[in-house]
Short mmCIF file of C-alpha atoms and ligand atoms in Angstrom, two decimals:
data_model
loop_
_atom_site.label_atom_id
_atom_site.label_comp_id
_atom_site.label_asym_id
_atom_site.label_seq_id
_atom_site.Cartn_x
_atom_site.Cartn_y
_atom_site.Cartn_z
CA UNK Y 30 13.15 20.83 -11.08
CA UNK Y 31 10.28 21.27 -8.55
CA UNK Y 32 8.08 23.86 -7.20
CA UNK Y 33 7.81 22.82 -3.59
CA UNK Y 34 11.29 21.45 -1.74
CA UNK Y 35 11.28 20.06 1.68
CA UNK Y 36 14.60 20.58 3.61
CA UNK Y 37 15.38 18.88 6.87
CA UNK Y 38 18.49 17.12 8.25
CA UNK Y 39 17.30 13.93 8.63
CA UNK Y 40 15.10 12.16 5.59
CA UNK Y 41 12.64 9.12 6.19
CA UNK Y 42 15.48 6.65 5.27
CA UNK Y 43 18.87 6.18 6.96
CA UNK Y 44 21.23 3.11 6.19
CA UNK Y 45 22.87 1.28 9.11
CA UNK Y 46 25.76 -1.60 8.36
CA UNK Y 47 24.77 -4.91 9.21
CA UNK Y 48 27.19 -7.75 10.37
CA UNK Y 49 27.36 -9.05 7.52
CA UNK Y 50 28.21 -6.05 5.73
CA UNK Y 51 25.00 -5.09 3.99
CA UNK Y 52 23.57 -2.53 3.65
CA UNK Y 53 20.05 -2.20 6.26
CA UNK Y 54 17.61 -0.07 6.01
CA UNK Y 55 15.57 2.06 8.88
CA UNK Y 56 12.87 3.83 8.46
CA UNK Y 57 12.30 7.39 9.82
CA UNK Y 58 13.10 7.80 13.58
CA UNK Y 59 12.50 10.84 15.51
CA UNK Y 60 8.51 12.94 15.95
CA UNK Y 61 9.49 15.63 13.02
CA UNK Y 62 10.72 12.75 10.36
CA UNK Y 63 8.02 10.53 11.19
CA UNK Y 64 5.49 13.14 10.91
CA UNK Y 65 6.90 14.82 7.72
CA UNK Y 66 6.61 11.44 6.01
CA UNK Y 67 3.16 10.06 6.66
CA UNK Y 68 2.18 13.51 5.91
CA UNK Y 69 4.27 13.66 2.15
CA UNK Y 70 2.73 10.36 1.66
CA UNK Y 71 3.04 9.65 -1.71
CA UNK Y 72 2.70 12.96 -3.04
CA UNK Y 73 5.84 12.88 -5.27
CA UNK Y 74 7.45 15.70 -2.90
CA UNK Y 75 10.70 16.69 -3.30
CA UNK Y 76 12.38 16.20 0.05
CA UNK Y 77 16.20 17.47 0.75
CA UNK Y 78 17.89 15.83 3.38
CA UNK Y 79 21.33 15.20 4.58
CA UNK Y 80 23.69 11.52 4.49
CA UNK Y 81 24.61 10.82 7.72
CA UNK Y 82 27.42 8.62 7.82
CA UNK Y 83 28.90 6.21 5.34
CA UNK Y 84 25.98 4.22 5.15
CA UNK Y 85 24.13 6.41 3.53
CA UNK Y 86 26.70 7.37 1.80
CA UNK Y 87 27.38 4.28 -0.27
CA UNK Y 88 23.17 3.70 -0.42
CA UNK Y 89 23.52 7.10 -2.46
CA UNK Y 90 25.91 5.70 -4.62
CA UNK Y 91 24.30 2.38 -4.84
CA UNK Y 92 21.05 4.14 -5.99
CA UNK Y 93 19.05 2.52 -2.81
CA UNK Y 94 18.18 5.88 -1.34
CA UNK Y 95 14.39 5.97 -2.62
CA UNK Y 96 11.24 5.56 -1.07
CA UNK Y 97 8.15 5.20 -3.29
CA UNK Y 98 6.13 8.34 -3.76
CA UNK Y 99 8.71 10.64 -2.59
CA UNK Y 100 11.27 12.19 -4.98
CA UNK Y 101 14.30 11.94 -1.92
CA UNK Y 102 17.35 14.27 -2.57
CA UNK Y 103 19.93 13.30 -0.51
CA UNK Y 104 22.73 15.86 0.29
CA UNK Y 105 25.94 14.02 0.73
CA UNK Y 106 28.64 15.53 3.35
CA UNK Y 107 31.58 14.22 4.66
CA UNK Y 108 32.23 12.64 8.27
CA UNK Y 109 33.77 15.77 9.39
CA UNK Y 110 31.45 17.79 7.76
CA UNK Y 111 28.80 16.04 9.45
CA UNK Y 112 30.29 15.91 12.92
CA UNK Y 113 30.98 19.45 13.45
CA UNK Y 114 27.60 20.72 11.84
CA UNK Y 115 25.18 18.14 13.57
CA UNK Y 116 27.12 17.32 17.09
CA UNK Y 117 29.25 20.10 17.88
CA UNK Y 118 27.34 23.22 16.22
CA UNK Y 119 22.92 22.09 16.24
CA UNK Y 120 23.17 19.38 19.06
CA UNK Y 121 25.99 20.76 21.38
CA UNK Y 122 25.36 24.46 20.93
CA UNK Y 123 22.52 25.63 19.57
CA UNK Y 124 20.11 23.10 20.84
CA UNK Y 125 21.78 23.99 24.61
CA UNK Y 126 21.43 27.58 23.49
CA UNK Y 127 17.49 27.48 22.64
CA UNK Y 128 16.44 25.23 25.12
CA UNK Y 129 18.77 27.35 27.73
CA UNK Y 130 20.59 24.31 28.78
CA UNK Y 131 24.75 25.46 29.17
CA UNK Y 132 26.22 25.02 31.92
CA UNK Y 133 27.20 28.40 32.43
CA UNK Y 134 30.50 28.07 34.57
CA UNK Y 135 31.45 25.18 32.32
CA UNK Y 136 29.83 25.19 29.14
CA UNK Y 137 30.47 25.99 26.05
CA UNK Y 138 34.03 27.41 25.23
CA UNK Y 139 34.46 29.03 22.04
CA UNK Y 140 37.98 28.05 21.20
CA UNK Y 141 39.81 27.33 17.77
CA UNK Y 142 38.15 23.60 17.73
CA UNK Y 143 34.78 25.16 18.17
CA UNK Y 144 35.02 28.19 15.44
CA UNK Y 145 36.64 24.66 12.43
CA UNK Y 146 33.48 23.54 13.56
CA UNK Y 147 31.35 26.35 12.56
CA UNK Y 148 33.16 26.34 9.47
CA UNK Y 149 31.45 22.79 9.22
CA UNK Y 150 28.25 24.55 9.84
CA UNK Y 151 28.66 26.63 7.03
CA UNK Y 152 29.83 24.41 4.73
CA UNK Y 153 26.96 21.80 5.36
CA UNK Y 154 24.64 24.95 4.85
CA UNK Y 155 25.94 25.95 2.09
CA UNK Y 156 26.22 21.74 0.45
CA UNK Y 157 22.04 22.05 0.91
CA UNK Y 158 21.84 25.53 -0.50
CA UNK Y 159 23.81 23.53 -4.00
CA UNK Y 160 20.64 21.03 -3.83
CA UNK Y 161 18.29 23.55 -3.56
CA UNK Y 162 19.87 26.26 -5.93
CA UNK Y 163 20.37 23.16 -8.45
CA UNK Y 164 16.49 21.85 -7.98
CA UNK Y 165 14.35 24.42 -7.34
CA UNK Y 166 12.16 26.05 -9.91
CA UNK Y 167 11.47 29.30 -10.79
CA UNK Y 168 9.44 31.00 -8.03
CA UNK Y 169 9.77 27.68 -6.17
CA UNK Y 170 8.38 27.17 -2.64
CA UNK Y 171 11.52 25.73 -0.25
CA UNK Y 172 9.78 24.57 3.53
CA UNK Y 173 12.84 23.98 5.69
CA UNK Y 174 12.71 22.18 9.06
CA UNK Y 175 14.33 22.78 12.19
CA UNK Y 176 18.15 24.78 14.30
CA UNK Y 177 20.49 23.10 11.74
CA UNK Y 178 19.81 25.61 8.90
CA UNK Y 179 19.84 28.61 10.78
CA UNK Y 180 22.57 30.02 7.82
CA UNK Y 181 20.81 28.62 4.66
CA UNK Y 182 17.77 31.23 4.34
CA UNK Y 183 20.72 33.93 3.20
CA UNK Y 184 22.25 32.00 1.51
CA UNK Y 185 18.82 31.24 -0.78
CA UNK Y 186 18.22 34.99 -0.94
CA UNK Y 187 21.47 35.56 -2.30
CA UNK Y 188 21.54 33.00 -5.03
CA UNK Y 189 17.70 32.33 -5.71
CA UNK Y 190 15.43 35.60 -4.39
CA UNK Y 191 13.12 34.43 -6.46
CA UNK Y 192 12.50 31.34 -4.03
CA UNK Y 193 9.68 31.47 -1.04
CA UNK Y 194 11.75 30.20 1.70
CA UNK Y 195 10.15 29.45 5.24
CA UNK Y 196 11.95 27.88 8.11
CA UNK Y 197 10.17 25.87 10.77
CA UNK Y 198 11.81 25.56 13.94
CA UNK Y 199 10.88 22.48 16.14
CA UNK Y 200 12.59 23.81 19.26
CA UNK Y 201 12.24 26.95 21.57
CA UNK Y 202 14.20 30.11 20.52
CA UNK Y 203 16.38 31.65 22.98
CA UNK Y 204 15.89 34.65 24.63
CA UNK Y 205 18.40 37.27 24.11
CA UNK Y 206 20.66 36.85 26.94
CA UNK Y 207 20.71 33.63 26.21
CA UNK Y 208 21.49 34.07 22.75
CA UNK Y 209 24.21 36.37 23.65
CA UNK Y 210 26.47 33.77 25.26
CA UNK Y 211 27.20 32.82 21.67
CA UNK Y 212 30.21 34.73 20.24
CA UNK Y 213 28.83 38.04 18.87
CA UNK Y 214 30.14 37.60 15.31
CA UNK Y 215 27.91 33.96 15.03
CA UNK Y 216 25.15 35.35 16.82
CA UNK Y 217 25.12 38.21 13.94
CA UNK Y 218 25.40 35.53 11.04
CA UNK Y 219 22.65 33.38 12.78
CA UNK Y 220 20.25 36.56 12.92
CA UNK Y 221 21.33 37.31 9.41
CA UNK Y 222 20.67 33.79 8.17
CA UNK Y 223 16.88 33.69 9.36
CA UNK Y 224 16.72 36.91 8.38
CA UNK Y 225 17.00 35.20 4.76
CA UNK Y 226 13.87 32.80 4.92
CA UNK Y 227 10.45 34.48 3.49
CA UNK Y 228 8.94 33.79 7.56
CA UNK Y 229 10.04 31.51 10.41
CA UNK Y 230 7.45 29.66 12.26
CA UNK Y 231 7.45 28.30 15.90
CA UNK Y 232 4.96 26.18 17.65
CA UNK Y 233 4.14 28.55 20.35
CA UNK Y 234 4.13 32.40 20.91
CA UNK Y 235 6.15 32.52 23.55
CA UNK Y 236 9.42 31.22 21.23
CA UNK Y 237 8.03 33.43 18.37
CA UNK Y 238 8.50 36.54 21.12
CA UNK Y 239 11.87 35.42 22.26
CA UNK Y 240 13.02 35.18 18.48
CA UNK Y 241 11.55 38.80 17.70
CA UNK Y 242 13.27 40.13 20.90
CA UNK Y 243 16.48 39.09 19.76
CA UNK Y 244 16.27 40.89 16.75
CA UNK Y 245 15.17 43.42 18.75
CA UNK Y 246 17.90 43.02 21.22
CA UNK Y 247 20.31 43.03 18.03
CA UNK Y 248 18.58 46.04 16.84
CA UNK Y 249 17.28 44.90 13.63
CA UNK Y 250 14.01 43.95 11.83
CA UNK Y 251 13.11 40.79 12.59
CA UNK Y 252 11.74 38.92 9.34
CA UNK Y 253 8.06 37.81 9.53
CA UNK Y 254 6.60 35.63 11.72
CA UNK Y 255 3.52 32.85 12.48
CA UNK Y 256 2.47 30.31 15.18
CA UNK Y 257 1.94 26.93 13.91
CA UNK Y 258 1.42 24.09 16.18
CA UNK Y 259 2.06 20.67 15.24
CA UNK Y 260 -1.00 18.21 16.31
CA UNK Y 261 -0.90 14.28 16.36
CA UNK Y 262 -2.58 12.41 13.62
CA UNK Y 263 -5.50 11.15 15.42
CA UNK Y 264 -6.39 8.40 12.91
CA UNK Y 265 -2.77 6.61 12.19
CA UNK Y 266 -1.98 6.75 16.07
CA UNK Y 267 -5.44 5.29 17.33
CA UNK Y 268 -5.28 2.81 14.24
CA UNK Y 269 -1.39 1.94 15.93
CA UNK Y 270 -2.46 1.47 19.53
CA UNK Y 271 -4.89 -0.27 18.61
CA UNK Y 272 -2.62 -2.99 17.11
CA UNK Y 273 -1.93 -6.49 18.01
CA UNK Y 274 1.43 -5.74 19.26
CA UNK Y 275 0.35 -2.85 21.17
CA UNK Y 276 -2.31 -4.62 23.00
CA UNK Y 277 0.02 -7.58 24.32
CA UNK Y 278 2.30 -4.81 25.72
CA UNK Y 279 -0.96 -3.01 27.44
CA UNK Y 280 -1.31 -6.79 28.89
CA UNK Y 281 1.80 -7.64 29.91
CA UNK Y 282 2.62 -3.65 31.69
CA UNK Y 283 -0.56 -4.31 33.78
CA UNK Y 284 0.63 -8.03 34.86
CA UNK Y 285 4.03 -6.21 35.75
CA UNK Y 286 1.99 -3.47 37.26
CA UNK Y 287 -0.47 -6.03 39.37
CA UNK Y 288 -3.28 -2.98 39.51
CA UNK Y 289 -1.15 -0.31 41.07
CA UNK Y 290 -1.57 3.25 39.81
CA UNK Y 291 0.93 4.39 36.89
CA UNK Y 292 2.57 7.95 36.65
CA UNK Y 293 3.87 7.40 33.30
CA UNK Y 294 6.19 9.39 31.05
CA UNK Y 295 7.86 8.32 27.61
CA UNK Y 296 10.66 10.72 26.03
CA UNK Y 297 14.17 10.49 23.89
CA UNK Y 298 16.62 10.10 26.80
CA UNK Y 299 17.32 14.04 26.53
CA UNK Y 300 18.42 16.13 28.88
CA UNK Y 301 15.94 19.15 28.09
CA UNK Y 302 12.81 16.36 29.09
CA UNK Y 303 14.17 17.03 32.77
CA UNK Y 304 13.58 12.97 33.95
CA UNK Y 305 16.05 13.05 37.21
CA UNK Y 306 13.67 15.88 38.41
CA UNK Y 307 10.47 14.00 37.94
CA UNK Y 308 12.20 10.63 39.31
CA UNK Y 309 13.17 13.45 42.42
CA UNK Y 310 9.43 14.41 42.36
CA UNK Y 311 8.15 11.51 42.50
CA UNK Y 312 10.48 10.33 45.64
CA UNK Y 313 9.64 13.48 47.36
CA UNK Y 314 5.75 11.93 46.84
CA UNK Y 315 6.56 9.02 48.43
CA UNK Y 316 8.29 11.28 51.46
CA UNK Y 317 5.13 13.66 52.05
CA UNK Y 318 2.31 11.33 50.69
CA UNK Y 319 3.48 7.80 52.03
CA UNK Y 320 0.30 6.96 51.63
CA UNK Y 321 1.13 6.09 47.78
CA UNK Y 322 4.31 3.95 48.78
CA UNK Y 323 3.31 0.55 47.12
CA UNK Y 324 0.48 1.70 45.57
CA UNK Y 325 1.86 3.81 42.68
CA UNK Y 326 4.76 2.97 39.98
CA UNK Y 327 6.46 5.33 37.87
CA UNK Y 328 6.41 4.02 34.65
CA UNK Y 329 9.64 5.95 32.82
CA UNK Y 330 10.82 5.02 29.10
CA UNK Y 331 13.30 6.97 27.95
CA UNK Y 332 14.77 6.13 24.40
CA UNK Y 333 17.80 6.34 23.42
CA UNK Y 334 18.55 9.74 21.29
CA UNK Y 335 22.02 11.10 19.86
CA UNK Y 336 24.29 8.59 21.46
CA UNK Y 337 26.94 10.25 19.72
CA UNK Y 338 27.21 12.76 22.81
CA UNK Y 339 28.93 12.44 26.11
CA UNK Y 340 26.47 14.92 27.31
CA UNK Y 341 23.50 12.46 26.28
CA UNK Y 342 25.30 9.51 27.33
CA UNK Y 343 26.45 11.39 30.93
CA UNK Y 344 22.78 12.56 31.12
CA UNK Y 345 21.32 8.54 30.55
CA UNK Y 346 23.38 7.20 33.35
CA UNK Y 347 22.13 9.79 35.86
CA UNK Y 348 18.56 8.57 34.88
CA UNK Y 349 19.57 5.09 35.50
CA UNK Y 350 21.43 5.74 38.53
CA UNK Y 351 18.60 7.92 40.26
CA UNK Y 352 16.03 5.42 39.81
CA UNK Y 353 18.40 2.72 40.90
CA UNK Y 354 18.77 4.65 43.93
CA UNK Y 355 15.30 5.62 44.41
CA UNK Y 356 14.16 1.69 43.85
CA UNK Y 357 16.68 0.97 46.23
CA UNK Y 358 15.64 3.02 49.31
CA UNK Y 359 11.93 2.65 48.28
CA UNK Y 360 11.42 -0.97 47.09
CA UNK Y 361 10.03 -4.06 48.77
CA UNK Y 362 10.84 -7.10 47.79
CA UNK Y 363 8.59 -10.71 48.10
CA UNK Y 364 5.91 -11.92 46.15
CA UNK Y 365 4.12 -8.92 45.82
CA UNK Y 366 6.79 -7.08 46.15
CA UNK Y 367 7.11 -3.20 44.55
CA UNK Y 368 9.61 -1.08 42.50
CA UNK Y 369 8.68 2.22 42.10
CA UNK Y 370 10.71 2.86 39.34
CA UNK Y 371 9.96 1.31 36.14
CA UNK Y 372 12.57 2.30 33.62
CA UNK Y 373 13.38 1.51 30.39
CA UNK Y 374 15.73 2.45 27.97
CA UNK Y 375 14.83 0.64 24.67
CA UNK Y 376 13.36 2.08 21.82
CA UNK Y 377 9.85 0.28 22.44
CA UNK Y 378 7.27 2.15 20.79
CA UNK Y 379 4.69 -0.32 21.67
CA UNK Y 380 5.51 -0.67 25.35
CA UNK Y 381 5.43 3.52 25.39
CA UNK Y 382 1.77 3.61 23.66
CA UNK Y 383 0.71 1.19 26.17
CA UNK Y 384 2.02 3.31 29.33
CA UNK Y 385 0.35 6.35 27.61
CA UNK Y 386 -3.30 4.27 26.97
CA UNK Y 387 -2.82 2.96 30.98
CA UNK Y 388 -1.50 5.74 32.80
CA UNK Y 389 -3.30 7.65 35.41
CA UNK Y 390 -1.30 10.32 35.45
CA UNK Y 391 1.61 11.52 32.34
CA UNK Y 392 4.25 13.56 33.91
CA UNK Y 393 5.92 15.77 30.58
CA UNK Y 394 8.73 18.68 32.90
CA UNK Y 395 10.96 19.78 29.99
CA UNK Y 396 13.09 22.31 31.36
CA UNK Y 397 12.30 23.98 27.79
CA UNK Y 398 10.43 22.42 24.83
CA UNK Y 399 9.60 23.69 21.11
CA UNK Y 400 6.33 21.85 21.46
CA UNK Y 401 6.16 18.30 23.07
CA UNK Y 402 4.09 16.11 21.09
CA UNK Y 403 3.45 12.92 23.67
CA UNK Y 404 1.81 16.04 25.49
CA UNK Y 405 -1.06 15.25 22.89
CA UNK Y 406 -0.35 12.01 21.78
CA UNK Y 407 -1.11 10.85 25.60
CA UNK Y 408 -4.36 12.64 25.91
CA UNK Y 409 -5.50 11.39 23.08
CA UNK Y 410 -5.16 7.81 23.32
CA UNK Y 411 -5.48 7.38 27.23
CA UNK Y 412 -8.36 5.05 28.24
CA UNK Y 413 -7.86 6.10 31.85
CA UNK Y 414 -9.00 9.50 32.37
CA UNK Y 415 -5.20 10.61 33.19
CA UNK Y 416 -4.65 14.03 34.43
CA UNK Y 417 -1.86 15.68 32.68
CA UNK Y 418 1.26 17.09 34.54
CA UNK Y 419 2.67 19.34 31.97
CA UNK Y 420 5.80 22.13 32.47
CA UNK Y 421 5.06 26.02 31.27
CA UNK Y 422 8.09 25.44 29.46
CA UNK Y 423 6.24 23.04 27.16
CA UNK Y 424 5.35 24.55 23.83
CA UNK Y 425 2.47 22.07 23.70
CA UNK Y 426 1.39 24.35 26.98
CA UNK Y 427 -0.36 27.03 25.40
CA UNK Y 428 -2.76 25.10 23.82
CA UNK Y 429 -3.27 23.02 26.56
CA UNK Y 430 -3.83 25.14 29.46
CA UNK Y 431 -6.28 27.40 28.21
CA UNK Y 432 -9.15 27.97 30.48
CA UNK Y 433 -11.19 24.34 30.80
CA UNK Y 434 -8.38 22.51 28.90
CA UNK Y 435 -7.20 20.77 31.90
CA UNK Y 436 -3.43 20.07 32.47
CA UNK Y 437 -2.12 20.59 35.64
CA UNK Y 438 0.95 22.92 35.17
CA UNK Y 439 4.25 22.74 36.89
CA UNK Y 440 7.34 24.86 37.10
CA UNK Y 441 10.22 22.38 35.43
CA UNK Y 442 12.52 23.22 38.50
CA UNK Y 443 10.23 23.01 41.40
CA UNK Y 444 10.94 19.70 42.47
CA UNK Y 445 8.47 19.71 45.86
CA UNK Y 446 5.61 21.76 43.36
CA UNK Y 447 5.90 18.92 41.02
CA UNK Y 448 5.64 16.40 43.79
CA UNK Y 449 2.32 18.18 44.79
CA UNK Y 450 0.94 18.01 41.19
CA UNK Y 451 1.47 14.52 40.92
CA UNK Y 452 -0.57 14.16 44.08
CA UNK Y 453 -3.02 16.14 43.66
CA UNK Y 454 -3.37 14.29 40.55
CA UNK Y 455 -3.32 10.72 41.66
CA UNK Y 456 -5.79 12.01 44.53
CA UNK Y 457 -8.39 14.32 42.27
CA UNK Y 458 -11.77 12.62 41.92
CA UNK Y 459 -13.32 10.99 39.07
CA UNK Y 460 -15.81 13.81 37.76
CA UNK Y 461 -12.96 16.26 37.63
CA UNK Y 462 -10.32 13.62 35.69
CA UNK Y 463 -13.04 13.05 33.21
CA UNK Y 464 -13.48 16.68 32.81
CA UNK Y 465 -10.25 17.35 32.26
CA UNK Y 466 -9.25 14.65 30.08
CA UNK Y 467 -12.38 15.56 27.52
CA UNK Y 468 -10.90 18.80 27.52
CA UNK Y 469 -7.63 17.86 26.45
CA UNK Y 470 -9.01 15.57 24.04
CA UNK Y 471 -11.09 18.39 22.35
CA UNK Y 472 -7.80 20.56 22.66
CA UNK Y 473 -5.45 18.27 20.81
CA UNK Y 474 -8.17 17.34 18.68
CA UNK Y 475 -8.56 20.65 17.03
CA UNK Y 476 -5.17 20.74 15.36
CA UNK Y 477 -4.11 17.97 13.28
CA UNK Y 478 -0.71 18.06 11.29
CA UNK Y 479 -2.60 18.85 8.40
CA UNK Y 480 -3.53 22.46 9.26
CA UNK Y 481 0.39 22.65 10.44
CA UNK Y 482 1.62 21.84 7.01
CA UNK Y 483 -1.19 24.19 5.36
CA UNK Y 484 0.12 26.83 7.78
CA UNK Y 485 3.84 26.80 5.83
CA UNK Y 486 2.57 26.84 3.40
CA UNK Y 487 0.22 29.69 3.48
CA UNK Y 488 3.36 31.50 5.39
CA UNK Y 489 5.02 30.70 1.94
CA UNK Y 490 2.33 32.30 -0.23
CA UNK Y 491 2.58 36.08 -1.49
CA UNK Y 492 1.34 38.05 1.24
CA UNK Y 493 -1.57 40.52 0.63
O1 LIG R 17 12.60 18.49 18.56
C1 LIG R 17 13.59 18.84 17.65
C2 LIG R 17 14.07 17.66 16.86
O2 LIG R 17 15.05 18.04 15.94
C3 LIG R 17 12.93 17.03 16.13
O3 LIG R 17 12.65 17.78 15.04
C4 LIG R 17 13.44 15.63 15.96
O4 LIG R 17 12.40 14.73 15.75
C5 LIG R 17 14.16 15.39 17.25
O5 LIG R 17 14.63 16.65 17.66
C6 LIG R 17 15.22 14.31 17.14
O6 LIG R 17 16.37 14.83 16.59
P1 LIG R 17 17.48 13.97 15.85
O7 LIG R 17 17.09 13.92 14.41
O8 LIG R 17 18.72 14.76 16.09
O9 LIG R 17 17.52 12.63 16.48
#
């Protein structure tokens, strides 16, 4: 039994199958596992999360899902289970929904196939509420992360009221019209299900409005609410860019780079982080500025997230394909010679913390965005004075464009605005840069991921 449960769908250990058969182990992937674990540390923390495949499946009945310090509860679900809860219902709907990414005159159909799914959605709610019911002690505090348990805070309330349940979501929320495209009996249960947690936290206010408008919108009361940003830990990311491996990639980009100017970016390849638009910014640069043809690269990594999903997968070749293009019309060749687009899409964290420490200017355009953390990370650890390029739609915007703080803003969809911003970033003068980037750097530094966890926490406590 515990007092304090952490819920989220995916734990700091997954199990692939190697060649030979064996069982591998891989660390946490992703900015909210990553983050949850160097911040549970070794505090004995009960921590719920869901098997995602067979692999993990047979390291739960080997006994090989532990990590030291951390009392791991792994919730085991079937394939099926799995596929309609994680791809169909969180990645293919609800994550389009919040981020307001559908395709209306497409996108999504609500059919027989969909509504087994949400069945799946249920039923993988309801195989963590088990865990939870099972472990939780009296009066227990439950933190649970993130779209995919939009159902389980009823289902808690029903079987344990005397549990504190808070629900952090990591994503935007979506606006009411938005959130009406959804059939109106799920729509309903999803309002009802958050309805169930204690409070539901957002990084920004803006999604915290557009959750409490829904409600309204639905034309009930809206449980309670806080703002919590997430911040980087300073310490641990310095400390990593600072390593040996990192510095051989700063050394080897700048060879590549032979002195030019870098508009860098590093995401999941994702269609909410809006990277054909920036590549389409950036050539519309090289149209009205041609000043900055051969002098400037755009530096893109992009890697590889939920490859599971035609969307992601249709979404990664139209990145490669546009900068293909784009290199093609652009590019000189020769000894000297100049590709404006450097992409990659491996999973390089190195060769990203490099581009962020070099760059002179970090493009972040999510068309929508719960918070963005490169938005900080890059600020932080940039030796360059960039000058941030940063969408509205960016939770991570709030903080950072307060008056002083210094990112440029952009509209997502404004390809020609965007192209401006990146030149009037590339062309602003040195005073101003350093201005700027001091202000982001006292910005991000303000928050750590400390006073984020203390902030569920405190949402969890009896209120006064
Ligand atoms: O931003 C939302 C989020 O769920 C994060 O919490 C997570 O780190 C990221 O998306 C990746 O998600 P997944 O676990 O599906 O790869």
């Amino acid at each position: 039994m515990s007092d304090t449960i952490v819920v989220s769908n995916r734990g700091p250990l997954t199990f692939r199958t190697g060649p030979d058969g064996s069982l591998v182990p891989v660390p946490a992937g992703g900015g909210l596992a990553s983050s949850l674990h160097r911040l549970l540390g070794s505090s004995g923390t009960m921590w719920a999360s869901v098997t995602m495949g067979a692999a993990d499946r047979e390291a739960v009945a080997r006994g090989l899902m532990t990590e030291d310090g951390l009392d791991l509860v792994p919730v085991v679900v079937d394939d099926d289970t799995y596929r309609q809860a994680y791809d169909v219902v969180a990645n293919t709907t609800l994550w389009y929904c919040h981020h307001h990414l559908f395709d209306l005159p497409h996108r999504p159909r609500f059919d027989r196939h969909w509504r087994a799914a949400w069945e799946g959605y249920r039923a993988y709610n309801r195989a963590v509420a088990d865990v939870v019911v099972g472990r939780a002690a009296a009066g227990a505090t439950v933190l649970v992360q993130d779209y995919h348990f939009s159902l389980l805070g009823r289902m808690l309330a029903e079987r344990r009221p005397d549990l504190r349940s808070v629900h952090f979501l990591h994503t935007p929320f979506a606006a009411p019209a938005m959130l009406g495209v959804l059939p109106d009996a799920v729509a309903a249960e999803l309002l009802d299900g958050m309805a169930g947690y204690s409070a539901c936290g957002f990084h920004c206010r803006k999604w915290e409005a557009d959750f409490t408008a829904c409600y309204a919108a639905a034309g009930r009361e809206a449980p309670r609410t806080f703002v919590a940003p997430l911040g980087p830990d300073a310490g641990v990311l310095e400390e990593e860019a600072a390593s040996p491996g990192c510095a051989a990639a700063a050394v080897s980009l700048r060879t590549e780079l032979a002195g030019r100017r870098i508009i860098a970016r590093a995401d999941r390849m994702e269609p909410s982080k809006n990277i054909v638009r920036g590549m389409l910014a950036f050539e519309e640069l090289l149209l009205t500025h041609p000043e900055w043809r051969g002098e400037v690269v755009h530096v893109a990594f992009a890697y590889p997230s939920r490859q599971g999903l035609a969307e992601y997968l249709a979404y990664g070749a139209d990145v490669v394909h546009t900068a293909e293009r784009i290199n093609h019309m652009f590019g000189s060749g020769g000894a000297d010679g100049w590709t404006p687009i450097l992409l990659s899409v491996e999973d390089d964290r190195a060769r990203s913390l490099a581009a962020l420490t070099l760059s002179d200017v970090l493009l972040i355009n999510p068309v929508r965005d719960g918070l963005n953390l490169v938005a900080k990370e890059g600020p932080l650890l940039n030796a360059a004075d960039g000058v941030l390029v940063l969408s509205h739609e960016a939770g991570a915007w709030e903080e950072l464009s307060l008056a002083g703080r210094g990112a440029l803003g952009v509209n997502p969809f404004d390809v020609s605005g965007t192209a401006e911003a990146l030149h009037e970033a590339l062309a602003m003068e040195a005073p101003e840069r350093a201005r700027r980037a001091g202000a982001l750097r006292e910005a991000v530094r303000a928050r750590t991921s400390v006073d984020w966890w203390a902030d569920q926490l405190a949402a969890a406590a009896p209120q006064g």
